[in-house]
mmCIF file of C-alpha atoms in Angstrom:
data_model
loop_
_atom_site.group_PDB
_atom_site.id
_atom_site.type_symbol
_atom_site.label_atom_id
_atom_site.label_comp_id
_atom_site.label_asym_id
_atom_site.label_seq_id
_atom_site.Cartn_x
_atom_site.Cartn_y
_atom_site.Cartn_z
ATOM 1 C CA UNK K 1 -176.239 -1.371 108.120
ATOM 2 C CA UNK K 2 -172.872 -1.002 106.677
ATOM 3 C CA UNK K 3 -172.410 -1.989 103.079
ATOM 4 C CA UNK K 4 -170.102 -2.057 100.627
ATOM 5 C CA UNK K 5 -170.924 -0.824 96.966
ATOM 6 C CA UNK K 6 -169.997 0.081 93.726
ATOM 7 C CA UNK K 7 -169.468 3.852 93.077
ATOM 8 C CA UNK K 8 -169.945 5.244 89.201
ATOM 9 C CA UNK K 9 -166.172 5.399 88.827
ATOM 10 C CA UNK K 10 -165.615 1.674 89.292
ATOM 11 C CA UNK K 11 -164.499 1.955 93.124
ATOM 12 C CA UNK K 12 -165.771 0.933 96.076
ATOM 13 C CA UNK K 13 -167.416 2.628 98.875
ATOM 14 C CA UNK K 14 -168.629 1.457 102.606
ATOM 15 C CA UNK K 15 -171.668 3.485 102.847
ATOM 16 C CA UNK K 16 -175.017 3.316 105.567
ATOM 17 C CA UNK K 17 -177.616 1.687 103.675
ATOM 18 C CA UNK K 18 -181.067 0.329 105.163
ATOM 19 C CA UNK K 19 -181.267 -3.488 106.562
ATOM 20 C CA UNK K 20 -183.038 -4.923 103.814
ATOM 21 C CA UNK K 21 -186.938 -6.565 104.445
ATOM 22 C CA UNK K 22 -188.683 -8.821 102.880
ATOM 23 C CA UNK K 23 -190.063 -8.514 99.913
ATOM 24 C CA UNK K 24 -191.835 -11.531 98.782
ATOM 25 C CA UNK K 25 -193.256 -14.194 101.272
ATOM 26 C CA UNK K 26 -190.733 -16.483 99.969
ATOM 27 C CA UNK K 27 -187.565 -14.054 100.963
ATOM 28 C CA UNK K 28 -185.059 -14.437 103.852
ATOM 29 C CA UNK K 29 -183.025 -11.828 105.531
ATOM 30 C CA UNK K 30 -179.578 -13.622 106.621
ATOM 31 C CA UNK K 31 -176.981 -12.072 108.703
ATOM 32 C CA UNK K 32 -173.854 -12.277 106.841
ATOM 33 C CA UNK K 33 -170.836 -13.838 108.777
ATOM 34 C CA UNK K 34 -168.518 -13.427 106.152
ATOM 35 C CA UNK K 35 -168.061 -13.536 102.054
ATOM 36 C CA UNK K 36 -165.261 -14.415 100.012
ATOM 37 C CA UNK K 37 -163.734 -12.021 97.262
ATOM 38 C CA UNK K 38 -164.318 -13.695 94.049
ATOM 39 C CA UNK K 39 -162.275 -13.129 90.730
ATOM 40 C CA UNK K 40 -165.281 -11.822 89.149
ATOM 41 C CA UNK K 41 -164.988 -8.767 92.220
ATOM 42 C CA UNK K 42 -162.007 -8.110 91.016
ATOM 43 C CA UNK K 43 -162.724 -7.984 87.265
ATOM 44 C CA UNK K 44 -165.490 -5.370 88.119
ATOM 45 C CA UNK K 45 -163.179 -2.905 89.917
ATOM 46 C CA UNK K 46 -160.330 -3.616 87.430
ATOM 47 C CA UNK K 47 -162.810 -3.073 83.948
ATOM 48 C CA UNK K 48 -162.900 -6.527 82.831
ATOM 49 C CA UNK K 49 -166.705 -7.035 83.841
ATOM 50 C CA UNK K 50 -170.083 -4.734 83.865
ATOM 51 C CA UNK K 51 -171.903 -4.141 87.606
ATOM 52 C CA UNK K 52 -174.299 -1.727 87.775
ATOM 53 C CA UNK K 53 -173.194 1.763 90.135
ATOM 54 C CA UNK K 54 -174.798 1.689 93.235
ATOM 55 C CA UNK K 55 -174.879 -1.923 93.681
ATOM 56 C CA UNK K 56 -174.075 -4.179 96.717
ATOM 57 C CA UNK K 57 -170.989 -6.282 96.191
ATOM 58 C CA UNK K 58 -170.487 -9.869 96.962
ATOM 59 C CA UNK K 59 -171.923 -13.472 95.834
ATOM 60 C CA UNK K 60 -169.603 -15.697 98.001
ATOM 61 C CA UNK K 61 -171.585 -15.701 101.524
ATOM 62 C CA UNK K 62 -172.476 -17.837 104.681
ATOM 63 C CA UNK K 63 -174.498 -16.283 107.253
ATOM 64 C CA UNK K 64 -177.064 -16.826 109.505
ATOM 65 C CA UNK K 65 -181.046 -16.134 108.761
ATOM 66 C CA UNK K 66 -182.171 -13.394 110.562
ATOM 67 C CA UNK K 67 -185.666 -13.023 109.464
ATOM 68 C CA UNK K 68 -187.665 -15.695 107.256
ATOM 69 C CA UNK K 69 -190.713 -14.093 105.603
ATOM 70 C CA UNK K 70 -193.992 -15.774 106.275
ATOM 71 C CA UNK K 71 -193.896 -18.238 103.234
ATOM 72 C CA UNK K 72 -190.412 -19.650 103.862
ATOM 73 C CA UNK K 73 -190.375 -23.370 104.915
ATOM 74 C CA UNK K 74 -187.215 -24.596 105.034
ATOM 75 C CA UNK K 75 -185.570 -22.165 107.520
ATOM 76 C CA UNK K 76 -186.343 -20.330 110.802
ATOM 77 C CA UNK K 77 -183.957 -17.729 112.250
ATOM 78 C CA UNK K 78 -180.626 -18.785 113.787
ATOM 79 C CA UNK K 79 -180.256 -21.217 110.918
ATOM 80 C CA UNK K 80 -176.998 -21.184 109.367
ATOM 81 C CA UNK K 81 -176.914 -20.860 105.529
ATOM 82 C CA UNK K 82 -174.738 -20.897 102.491
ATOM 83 C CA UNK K 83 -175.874 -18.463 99.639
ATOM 84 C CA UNK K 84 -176.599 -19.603 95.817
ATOM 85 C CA UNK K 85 -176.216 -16.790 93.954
ATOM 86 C CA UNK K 86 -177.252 -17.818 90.418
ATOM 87 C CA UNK K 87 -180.810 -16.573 90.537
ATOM 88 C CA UNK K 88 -183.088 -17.822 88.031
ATOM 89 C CA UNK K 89 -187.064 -16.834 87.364
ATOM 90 C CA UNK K 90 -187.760 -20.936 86.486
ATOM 91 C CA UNK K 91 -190.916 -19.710 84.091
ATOM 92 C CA UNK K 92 -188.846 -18.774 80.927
ATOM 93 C CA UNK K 93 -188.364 -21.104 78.308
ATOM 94 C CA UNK K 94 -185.113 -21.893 78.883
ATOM 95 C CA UNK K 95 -185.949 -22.469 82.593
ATOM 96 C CA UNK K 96 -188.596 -24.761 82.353
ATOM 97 C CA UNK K 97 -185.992 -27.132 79.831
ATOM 98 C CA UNK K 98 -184.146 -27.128 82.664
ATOM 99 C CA UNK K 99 -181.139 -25.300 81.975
ATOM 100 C CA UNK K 100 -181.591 -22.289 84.750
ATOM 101 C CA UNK K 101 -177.977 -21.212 84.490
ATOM 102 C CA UNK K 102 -179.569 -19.747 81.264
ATOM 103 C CA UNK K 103 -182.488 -18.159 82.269
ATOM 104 C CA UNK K 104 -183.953 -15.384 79.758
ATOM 105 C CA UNK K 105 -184.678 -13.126 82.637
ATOM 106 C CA UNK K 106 -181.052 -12.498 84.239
ATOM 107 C CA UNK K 107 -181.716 -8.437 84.005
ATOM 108 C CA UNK K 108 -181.517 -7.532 88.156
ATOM 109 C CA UNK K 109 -180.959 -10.633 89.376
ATOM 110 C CA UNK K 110 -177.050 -11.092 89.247
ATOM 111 C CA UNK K 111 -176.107 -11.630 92.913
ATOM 112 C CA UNK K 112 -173.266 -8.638 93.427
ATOM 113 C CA UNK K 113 -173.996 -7.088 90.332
ATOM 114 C CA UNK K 114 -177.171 -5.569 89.162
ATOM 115 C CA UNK K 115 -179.243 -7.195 92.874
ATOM 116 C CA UNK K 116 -177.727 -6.824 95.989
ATOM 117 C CA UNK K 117 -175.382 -8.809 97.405
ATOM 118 C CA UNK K 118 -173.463 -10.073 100.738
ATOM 119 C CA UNK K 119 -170.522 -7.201 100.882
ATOM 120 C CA UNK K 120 -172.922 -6.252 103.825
ATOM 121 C CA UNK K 121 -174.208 -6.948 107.505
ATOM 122 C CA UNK K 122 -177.247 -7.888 105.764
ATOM 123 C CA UNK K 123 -178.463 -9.213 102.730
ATOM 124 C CA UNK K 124 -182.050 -10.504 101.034
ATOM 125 C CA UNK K 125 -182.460 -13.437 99.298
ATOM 126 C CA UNK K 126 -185.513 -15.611 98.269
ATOM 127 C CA UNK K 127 -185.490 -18.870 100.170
ATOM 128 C CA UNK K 128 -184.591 -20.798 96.649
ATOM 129 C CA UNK K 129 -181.625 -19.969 96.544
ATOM 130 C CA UNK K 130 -180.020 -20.850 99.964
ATOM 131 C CA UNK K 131 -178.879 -23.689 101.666
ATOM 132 C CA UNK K 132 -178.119 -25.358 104.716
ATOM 133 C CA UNK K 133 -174.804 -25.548 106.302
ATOM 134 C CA UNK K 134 -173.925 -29.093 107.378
ATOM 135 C CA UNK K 135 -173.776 -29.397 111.259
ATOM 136 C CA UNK K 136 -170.449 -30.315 111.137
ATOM 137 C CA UNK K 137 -169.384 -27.961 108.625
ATOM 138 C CA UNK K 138 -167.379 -25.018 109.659
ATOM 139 C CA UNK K 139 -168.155 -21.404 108.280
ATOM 140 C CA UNK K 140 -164.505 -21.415 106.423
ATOM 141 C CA UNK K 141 -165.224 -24.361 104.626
ATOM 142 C CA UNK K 142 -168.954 -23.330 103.420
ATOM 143 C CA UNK K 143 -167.476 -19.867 102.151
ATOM 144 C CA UNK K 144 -166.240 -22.075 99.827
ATOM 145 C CA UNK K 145 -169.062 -24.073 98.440
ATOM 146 C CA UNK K 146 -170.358 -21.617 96.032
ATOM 147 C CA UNK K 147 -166.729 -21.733 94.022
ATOM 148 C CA UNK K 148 -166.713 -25.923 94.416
ATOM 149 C CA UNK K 149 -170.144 -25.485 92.588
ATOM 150 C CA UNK K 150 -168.776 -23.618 89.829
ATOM 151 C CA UNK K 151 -165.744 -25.856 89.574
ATOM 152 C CA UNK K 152 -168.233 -29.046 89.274
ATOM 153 C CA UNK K 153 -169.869 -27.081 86.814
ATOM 154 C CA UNK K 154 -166.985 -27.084 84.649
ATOM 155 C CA UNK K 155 -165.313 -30.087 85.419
ATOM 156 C CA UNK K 156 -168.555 -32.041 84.357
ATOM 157 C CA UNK K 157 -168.782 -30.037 81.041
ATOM 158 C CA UNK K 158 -165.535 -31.011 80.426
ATOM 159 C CA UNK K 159 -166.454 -34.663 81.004
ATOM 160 C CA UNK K 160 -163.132 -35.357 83.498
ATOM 161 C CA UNK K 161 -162.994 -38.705 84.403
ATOM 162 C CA UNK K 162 -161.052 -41.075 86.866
ATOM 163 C CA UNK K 163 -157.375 -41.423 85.789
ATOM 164 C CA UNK K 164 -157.082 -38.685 83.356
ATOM 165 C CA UNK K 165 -154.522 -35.861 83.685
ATOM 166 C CA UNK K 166 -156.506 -32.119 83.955
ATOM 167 C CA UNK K 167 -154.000 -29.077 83.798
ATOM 168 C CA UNK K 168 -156.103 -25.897 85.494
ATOM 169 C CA UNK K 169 -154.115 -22.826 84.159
ATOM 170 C CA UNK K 170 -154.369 -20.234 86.861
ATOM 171 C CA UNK K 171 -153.368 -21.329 90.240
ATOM 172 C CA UNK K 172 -155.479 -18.560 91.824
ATOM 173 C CA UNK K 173 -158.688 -19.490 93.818
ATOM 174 C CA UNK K 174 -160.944 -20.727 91.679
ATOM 175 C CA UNK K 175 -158.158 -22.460 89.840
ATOM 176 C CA UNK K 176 -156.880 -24.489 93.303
ATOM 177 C CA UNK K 177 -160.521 -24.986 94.168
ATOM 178 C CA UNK K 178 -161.003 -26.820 90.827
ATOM 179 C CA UNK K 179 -157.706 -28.675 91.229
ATOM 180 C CA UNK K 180 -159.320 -29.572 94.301
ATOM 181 C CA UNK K 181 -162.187 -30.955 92.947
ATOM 182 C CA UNK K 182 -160.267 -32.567 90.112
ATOM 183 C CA UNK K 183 -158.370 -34.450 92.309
ATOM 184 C CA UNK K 184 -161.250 -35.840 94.184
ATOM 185 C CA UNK K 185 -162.505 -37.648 90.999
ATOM 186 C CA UNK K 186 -159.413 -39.217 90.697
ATOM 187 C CA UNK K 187 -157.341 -37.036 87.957
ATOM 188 C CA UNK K 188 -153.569 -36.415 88.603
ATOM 189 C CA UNK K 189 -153.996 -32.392 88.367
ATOM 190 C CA UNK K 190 -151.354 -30.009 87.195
ATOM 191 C CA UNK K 191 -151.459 -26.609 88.243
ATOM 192 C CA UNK K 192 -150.003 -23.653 85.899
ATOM 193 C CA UNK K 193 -149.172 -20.620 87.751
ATOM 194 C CA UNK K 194 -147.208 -17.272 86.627
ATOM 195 C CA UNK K 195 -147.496 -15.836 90.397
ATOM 196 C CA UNK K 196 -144.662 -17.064 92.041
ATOM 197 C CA UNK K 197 -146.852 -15.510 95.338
ATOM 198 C CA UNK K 198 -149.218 -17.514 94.571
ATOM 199 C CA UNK K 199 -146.843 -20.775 93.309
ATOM 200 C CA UNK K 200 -145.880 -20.733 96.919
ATOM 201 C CA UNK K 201 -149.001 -20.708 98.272
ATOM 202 C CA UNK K 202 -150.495 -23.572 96.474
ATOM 203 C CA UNK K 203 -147.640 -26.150 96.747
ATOM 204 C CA UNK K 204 -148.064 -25.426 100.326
ATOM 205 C CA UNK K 205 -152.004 -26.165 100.292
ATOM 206 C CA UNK K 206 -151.189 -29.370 98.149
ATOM 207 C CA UNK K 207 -149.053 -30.468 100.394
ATOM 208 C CA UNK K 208 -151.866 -31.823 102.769
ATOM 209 C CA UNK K 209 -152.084 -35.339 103.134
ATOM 210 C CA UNK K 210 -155.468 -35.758 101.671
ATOM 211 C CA UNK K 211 -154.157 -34.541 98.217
ATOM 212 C CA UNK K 212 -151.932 -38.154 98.323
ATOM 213 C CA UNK K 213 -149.210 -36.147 95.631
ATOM 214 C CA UNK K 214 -151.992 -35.955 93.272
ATOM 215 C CA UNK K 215 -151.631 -32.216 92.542
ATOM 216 C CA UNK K 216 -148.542 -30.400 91.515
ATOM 217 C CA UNK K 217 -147.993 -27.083 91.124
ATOM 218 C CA UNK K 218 -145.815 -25.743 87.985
ATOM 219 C CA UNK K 219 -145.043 -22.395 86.213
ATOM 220 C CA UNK K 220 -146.232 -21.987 82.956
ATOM 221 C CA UNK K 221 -142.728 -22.773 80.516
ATOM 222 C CA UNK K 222 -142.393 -26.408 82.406
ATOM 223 C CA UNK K 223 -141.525 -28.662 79.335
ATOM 224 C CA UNK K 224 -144.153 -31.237 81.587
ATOM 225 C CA UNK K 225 -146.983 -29.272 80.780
ATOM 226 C CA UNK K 226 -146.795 -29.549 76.766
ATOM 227 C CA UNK K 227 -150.011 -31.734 75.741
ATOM 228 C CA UNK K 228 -150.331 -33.302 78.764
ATOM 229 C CA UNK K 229 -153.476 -32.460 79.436
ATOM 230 C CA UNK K 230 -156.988 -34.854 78.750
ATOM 231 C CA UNK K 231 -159.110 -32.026 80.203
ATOM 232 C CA UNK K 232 -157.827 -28.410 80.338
ATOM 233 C CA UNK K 233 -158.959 -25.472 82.483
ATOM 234 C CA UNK K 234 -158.343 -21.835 81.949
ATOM 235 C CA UNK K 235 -159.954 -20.854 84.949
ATOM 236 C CA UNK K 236 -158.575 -17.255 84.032
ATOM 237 C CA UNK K 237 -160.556 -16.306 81.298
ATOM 238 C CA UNK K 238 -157.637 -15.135 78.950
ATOM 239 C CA UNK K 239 -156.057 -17.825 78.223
ATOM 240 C CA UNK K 240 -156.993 -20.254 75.962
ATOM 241 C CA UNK K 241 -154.501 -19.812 73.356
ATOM 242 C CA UNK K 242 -151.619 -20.975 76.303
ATOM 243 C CA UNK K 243 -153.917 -23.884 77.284
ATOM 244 C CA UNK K 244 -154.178 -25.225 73.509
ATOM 245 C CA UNK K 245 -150.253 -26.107 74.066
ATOM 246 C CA UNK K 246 -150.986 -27.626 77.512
ATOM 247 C CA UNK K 247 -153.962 -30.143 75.482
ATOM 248 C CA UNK K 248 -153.355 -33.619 74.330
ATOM 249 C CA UNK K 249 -154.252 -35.378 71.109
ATOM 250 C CA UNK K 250 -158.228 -35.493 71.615
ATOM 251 C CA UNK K 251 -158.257 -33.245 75.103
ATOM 252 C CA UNK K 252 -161.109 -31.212 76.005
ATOM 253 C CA UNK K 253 -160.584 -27.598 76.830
ATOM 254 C CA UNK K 254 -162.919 -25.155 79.232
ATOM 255 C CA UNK K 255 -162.991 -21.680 79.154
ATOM 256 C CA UNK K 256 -163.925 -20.566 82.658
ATOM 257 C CA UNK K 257 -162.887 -17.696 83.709
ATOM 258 C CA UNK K 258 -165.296 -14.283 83.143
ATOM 259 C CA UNK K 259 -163.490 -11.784 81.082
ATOM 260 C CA UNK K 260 -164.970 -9.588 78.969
ATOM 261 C CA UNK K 261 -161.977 -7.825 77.447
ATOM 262 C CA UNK K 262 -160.026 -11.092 76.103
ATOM 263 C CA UNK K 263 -159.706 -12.397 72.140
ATOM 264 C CA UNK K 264 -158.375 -15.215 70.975
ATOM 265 C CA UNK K 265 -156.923 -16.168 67.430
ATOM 266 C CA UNK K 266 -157.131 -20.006 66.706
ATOM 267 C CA UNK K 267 -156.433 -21.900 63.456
ATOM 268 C CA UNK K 268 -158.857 -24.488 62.985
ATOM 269 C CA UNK K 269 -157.098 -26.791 61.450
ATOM 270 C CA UNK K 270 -155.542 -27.238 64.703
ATOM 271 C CA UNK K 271 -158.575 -28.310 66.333
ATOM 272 C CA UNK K 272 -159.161 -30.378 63.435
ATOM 273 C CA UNK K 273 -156.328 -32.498 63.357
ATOM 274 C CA UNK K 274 -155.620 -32.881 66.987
ATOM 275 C CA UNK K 275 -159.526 -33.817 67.960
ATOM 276 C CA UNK K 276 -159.637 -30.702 70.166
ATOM 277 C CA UNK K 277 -162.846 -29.585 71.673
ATOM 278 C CA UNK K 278 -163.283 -25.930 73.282
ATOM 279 C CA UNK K 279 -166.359 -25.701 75.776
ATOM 280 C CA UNK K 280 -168.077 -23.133 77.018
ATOM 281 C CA UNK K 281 -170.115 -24.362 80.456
ATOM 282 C CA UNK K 282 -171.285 -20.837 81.771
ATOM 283 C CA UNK K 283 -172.530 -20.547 85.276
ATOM 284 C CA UNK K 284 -173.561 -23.442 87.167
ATOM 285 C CA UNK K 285 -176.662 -25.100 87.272
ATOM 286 C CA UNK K 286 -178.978 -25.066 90.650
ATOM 287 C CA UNK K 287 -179.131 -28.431 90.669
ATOM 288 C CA UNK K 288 -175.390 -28.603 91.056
ATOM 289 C CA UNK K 289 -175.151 -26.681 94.477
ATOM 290 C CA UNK K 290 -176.756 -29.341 96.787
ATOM 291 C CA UNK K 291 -173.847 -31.447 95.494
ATOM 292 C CA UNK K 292 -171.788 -29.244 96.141
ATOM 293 C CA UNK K 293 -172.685 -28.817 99.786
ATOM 294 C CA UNK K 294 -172.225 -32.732 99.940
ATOM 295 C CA UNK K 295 -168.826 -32.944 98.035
ATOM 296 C CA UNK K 296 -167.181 -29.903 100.626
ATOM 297 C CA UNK K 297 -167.815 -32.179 103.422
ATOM 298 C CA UNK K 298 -164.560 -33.897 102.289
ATOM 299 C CA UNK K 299 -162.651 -31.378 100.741
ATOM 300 C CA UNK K 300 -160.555 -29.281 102.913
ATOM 301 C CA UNK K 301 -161.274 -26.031 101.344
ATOM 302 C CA UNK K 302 -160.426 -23.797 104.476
ATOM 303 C CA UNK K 303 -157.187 -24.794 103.170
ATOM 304 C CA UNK K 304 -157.478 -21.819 100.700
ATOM 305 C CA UNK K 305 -158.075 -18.865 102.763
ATOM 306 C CA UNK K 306 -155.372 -16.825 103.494
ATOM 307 C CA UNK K 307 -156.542 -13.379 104.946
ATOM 308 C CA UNK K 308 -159.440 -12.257 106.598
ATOM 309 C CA UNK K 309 -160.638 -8.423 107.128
ATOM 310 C CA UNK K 310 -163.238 -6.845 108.762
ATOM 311 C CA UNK K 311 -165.599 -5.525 106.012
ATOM 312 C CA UNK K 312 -164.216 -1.490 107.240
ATOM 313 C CA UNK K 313 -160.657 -2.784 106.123
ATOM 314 C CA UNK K 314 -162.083 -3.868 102.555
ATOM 315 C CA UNK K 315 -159.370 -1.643 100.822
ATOM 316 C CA UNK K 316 -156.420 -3.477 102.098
ATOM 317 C CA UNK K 317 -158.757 -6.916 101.515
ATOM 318 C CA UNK K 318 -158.068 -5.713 97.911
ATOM 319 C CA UNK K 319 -154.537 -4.860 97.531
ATOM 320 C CA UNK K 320 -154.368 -8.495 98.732
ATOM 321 C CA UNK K 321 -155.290 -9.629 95.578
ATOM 322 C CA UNK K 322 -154.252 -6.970 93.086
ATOM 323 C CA UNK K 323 -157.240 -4.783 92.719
ATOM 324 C CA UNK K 324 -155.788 -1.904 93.609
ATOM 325 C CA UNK K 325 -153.537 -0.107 91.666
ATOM 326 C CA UNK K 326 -149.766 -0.786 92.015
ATOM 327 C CA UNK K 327 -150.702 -3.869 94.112
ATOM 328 C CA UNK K 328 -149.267 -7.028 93.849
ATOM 329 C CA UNK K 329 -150.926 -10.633 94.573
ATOM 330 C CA UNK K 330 -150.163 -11.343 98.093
ATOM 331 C CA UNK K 331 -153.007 -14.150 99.094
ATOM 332 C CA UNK K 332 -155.141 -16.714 97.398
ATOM 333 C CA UNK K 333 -158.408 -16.879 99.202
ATOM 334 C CA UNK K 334 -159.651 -13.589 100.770
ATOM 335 C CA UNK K 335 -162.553 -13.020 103.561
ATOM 336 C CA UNK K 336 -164.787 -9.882 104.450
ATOM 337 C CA UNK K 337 -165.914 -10.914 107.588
ATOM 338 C CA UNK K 338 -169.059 -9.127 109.493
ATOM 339 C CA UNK K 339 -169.917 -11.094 112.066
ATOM 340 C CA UNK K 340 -167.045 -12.621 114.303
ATOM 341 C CA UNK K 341 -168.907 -15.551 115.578
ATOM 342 C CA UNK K 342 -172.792 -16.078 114.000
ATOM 343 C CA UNK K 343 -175.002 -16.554 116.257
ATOM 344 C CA UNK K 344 -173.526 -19.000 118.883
ATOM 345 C CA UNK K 345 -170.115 -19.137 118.483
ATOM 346 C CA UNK K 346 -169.876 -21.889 115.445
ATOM 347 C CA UNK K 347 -166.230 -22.237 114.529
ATOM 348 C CA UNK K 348 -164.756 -20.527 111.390
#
């Protein structure tokens, strides 16, 4: 099979691998239809994040299951599925508390980074940790359910409720997604952007009637921005100290975005006498996903994609979003796609 992976020098490489098998009776093989780039992708090639050389890429997949081992029960092949790719062993400590998005056993089992992952015809993946596409639900849309998740994630750590203001700084993917979701519990949203690319895009994807003017898009000097914000997002990763300015009196803040390079200098006594609280919610839960899955069915999240490539033309899938160098951002959501039409034709 063809698959993309990670070479020592921090580059990709489309290389002839083996269709994986099963390995457990519990795994699944799925056919990948397509996989979105994720920020975290691009953070790999451009230093900001460690993936082991030699790896598979990709976390964001649909696809349809090609082989289920003979332990699976909850899927045959031809079944379309959505991957969750925040493995967890569920016998540490930590696991069995319930908090899997902190398992003690994460060595090998990062989706895309040190375990294979969906850059691929083909990946593996133990039945856990996929999911069934609604019936009605096309493959564009469910691309998108594994970034919803990890905006839920956050916007529930943050404790955003109906009627507040949330300010997501970084109007890239996963910031729009979260705006998204923000704006389906009822928040008036406020987008920060630097892109202008990108400012473009999103006031055009807010622009849908379902949004009913409850997201705005705004560059990040707008004199509305200045501690406005009851729940704060720097889905980014770098850029907290910007989003203390964007935080009211008593606002929560939520770091995130994945980068390992960034510092911050705060003075406490800021977050002392303004009531601020910084939160850190890490990667989502498991039990988040399934709600996920429900909450896309009304969220028009196809809205985000802007570019699609087959997985041969992954270099200029790249440049798209500035991961190559002397690229600029050109595209919010992008698609690898492998197989044009699953297994019967189901629309994008």
């Amino acid at each position: 099979m063809k698959a993309l992976t990670l070479s020592e020098k921090r580059c990709l490489e489309l290389v002839d691998r083996p269709k994986p098998e099963p390995v457990d009776t519990t795994d699944v093989i799925i056919r990948i239809v397509q996989s979105g780039i994720c920020g975290t992708d691009r953070s790999v090639l451009v230093g900001k994040f460690e993936a082991s050389a030699g790896v598979v890429m990709g976390h964001e997949a649909v696809g349809v299951v090609e082989v289920a081992s003979t332990g699976v029960t909850r899927f045959s092949r031809g079944d379309r599925v959505v991957v969750n790719p925040t493995l967890y062993c569920g016998l540490c400590g930590t696991c069995l508390e319930g908090h899997w998005n902190f398992c003690e056993n994460k060595a090998g089992t990062e989706v895309g980074l040190d375990f294979d992952g969906s850059f691929a015809e083909f990946m593996r993946l133990p039945e856990l940790f996929c999911h069934s596409i609604p019936d009605e639900m096309s493959f564009d849309r469910a691309v998108l359910i594994e970034p919803l998740a990890c905006a839920l994630n956050n916007i529930e750590a943050g404790r955003l409720r109906p009627g507040e203001t949330a300010v997501i700084v970084g109007g890239g993917p996963m910031g729009a997604v979260t705006a998204m979701a923000a704006a389906s519990y009822g928040a008036q949203v406020l987008v920060v952007e630097a892109n202008p690319v990108r400012r473009i895009l999103g006031r055009e994807i807010f622009s849908a009637p379902q949004f009913k003017g409850r997201v705005t898009v705004h560059t990040p000097n707008d004199p509305q921005l200045t501690h406005r914000g009851d729940f704060v997002v720097d889905s980014v990763g770098n850029l907290l100290e910007q989003s203390l300015g964007y935080t009211a009196r008593r606002g929560r803040i939520v770091v995130m975005g994945f980068d390992s390079n960034a510092t911050v200098t705060l003075r406490p006594l800021q977050l002392l006498q303004r009531g601020l609280q910084i939160i850190g919610a890490g990667d989502y839960n498991g039990m988040i996903f399934p709600r996920a899955v429900e909450l896309a069915r009304s969220i028009p999240l196809e809205r985000l994609i802007t570019h699609r490539y087959p997985l041969e033309e992954y270099t200029e899938a790249f440049k798209k979003i500035a991961a190559v160098r002397g690229a600029d951002y050109a595209a919010l959501k992008v698609l690898l796609v492998c197989l044009k039409n699953g297994s019967a034709g189901e629309p994008f």
